[in-house]
mmCIF file of C-alpha atoms and ligand atoms in Angstrom:
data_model
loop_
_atom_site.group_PDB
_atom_site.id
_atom_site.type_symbol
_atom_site.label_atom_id
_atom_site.label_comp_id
_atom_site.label_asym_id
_atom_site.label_seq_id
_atom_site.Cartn_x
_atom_site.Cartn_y
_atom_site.Cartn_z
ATOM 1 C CA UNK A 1 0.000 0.000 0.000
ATOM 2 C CA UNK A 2 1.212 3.336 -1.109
ATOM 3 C CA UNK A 3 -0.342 6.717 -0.018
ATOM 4 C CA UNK A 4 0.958 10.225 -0.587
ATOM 5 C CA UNK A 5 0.112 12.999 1.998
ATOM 6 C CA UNK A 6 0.205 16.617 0.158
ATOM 7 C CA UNK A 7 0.166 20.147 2.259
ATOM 8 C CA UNK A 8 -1.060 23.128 0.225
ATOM 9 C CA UNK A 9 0.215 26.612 0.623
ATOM 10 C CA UNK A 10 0.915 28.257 4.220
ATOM 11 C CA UNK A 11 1.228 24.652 6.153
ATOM 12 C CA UNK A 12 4.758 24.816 5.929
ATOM 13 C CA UNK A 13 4.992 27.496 8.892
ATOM 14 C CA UNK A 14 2.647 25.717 11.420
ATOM 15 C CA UNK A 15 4.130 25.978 14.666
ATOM 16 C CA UNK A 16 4.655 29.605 14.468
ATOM 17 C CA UNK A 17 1.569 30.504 12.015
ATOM 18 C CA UNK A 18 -2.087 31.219 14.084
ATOM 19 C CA UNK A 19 -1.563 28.871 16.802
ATOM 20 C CA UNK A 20 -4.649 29.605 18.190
ATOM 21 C CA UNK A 21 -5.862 28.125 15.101
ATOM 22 C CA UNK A 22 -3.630 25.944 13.978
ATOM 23 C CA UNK A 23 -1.612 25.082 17.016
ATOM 24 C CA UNK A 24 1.946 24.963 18.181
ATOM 25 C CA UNK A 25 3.129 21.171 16.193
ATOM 26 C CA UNK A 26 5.211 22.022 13.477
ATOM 27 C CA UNK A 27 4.604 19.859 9.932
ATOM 28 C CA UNK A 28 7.493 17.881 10.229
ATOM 29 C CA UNK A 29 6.617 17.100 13.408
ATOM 30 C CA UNK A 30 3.307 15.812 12.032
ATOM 31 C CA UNK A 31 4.197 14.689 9.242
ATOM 32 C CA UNK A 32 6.524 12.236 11.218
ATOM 33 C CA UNK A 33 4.109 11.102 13.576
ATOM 34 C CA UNK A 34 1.394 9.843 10.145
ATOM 35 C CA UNK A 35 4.662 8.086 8.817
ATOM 36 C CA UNK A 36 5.303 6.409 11.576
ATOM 37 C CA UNK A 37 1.457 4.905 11.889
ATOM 38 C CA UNK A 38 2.589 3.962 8.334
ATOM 39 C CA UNK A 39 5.687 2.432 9.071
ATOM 40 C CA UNK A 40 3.688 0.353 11.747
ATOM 41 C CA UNK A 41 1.096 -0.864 9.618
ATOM 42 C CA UNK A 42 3.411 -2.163 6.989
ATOM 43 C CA UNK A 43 2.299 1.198 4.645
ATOM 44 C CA UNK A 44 4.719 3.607 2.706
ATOM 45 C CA UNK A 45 3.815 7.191 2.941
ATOM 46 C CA UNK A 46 5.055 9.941 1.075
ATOM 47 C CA UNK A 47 4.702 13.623 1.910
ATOM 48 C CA UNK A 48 5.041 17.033 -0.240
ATOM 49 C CA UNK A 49 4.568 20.401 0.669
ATOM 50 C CA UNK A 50 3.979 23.462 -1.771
ATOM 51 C CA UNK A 51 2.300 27.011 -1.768
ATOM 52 C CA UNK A 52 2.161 26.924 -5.231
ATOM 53 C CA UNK A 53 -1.266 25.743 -7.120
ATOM 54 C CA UNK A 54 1.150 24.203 -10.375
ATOM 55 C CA UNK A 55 3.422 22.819 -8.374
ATOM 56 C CA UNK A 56 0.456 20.568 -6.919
ATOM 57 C CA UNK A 57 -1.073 20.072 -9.764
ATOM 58 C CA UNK A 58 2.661 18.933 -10.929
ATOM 59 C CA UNK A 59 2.721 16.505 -7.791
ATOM 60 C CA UNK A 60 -1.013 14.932 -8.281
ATOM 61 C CA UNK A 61 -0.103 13.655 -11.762
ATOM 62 C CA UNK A 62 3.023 12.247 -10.724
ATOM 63 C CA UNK A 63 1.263 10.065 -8.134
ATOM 64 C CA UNK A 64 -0.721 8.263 -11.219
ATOM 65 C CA UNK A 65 -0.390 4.634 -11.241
ATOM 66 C CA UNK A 66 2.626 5.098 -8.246
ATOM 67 C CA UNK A 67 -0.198 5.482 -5.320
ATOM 68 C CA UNK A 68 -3.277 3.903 -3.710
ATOM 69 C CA UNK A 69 -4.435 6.867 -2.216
ATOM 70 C CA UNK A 70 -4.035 10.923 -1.546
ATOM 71 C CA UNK A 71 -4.020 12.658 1.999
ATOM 72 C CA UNK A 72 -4.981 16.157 1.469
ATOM 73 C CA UNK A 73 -4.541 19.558 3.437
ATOM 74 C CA UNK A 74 -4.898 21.825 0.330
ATOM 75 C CA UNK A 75 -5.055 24.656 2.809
ATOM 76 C CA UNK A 76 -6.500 27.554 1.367
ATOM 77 C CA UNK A 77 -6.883 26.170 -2.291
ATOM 78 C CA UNK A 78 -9.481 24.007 -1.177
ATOM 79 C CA UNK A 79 -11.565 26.933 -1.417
ATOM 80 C CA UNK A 80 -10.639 28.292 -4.533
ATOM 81 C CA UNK A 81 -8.965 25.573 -6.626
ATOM 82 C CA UNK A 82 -10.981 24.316 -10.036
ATOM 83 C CA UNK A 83 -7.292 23.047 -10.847
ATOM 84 C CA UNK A 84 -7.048 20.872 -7.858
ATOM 85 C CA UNK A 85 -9.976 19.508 -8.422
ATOM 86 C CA UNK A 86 -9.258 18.700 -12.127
ATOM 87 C CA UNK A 87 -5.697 17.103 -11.194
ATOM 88 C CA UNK A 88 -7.627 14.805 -8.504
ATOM 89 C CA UNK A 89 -10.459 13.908 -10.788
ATOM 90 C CA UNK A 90 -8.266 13.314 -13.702
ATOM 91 C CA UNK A 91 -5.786 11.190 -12.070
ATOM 92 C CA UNK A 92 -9.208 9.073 -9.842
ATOM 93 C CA UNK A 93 -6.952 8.549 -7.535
ATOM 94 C CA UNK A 94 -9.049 7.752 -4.148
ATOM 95 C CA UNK A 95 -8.674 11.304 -1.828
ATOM 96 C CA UNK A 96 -9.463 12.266 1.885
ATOM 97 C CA UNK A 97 -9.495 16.012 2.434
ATOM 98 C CA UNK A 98 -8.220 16.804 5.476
ATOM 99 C CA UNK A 99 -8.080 20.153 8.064
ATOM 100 C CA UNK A 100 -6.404 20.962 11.259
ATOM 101 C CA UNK A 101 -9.219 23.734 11.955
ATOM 102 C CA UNK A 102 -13.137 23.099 11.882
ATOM 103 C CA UNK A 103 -13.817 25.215 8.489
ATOM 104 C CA UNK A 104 -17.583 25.255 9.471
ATOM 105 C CA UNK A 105 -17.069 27.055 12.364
ATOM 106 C CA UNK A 106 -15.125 29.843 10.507
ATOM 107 C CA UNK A 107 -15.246 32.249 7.863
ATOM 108 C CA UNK A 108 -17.936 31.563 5.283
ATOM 109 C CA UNK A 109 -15.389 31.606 2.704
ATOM 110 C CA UNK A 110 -13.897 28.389 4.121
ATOM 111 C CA UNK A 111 -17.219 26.443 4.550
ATOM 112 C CA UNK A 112 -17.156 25.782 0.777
ATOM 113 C CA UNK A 113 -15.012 23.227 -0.649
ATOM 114 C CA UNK A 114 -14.629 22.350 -4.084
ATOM 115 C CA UNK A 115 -12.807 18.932 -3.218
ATOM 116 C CA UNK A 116 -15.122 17.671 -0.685
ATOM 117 C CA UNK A 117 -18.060 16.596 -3.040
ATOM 118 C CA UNK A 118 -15.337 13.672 -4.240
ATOM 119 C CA UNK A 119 -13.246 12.965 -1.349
ATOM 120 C CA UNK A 120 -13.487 9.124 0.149
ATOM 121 C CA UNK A 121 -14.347 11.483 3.345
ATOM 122 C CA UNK A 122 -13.396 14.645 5.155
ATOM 123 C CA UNK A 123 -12.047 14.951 8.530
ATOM 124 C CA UNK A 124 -11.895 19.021 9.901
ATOM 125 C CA UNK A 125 -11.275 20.315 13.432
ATOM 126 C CA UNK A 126 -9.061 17.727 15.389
ATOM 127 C CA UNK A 127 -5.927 19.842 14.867
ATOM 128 C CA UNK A 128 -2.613 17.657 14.009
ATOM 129 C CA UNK A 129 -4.867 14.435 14.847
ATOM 130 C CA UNK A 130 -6.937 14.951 11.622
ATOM 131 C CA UNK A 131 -3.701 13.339 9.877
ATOM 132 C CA UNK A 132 -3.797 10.045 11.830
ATOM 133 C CA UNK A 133 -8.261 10.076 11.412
ATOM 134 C CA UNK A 134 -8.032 10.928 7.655
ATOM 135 C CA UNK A 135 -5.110 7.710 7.620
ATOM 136 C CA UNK A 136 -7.155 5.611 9.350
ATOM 137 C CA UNK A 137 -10.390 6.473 7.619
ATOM 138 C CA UNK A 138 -8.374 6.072 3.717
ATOM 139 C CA UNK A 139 -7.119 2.656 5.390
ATOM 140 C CA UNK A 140 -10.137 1.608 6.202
ATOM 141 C CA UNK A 141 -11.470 2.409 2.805
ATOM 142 C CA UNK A 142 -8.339 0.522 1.172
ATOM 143 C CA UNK A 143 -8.581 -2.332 2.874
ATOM 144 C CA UNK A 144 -11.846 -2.867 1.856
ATOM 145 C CA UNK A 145 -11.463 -2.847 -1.699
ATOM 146 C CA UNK A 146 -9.513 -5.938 -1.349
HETATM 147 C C1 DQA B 201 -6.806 24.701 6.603
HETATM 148 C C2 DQA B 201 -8.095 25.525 6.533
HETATM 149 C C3 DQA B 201 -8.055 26.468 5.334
HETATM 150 O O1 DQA B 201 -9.240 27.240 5.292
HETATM 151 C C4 DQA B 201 -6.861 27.405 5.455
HETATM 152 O O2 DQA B 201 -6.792 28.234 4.312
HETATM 153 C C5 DQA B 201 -5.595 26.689 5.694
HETATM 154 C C6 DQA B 201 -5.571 25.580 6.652
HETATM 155 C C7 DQA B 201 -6.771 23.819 7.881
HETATM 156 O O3 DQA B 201 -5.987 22.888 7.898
HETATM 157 O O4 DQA B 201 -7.498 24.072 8.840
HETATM 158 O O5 DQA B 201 -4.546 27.058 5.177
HETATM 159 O O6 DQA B 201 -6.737 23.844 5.490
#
């Protein structure tokens, strides 16, 4: 089993960005902590980080036929991103979007998600724990296809 996790733009500063938000864990730091769930379940898990929209794009077709499923933060181009959501759809790759913050407790800007309406699922609000759920929950999906 091979899943890719992919961080949209800002992620890379957590720890110092809106903690109140966001919270103090850095990405590496969570990022670790999914891969080593991985490594314990017998799973290989990539991650990639960019705050460019291409460069995503870039990193969703390069996952074709290489992955079993996508963990995705798209940050704040879940919200705005038709070209996400074309690189996901295009590639079918089986998706969980995921979010540190509740989005449907915030702005209204952020309670609309054009990546959602395909997603496996959608875990938002548990803060760095919304890694491990959305994991668990693509896992659980996986494993059932067998
Ligand atoms: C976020 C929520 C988005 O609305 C925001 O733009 C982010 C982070 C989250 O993880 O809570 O960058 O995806």
């Amino acid at each position: 089993m091979r899943l890719l996790l992919i961080n949209g733009p800002n992620l890379n500063l957590l720890g110092s960005r809106e903690p109140s938000i966001y919270g103090s864990e850095t990405l590496d730091a969570i990022e670790n902590r999914v891969k080593k769930k991985a490594e314990r379940e017998g799973v290989s898990l990539e991650s990639f980080q960019s705050n460019s929209e291409g460069a995503l794009v870039d990193r969703i077709h390069m996952a074709l036929g290489k992955v079993d499923g996508l963990l995705i933060n798209a940050g704040a181009y879940t919200h705005t991103s038709v070209a996400l959501r074309d690189a996901l759809l295009s590639t079918a790759i089986p998706y969980v979007e995921l979010h540190l913050s509740n989005t449907f407790a915030r702005e209204d800007f952020r309670q609309k998600s054009l990546l959602a309406d395909c997603a496996i699922g959608v875990v938002s609000g548990f803060g760095g724990m919304s890694y491990e759920l959305a994991f668990d929950g693509m896992m659980e999906y996986l494993q059932a296809l067998k």
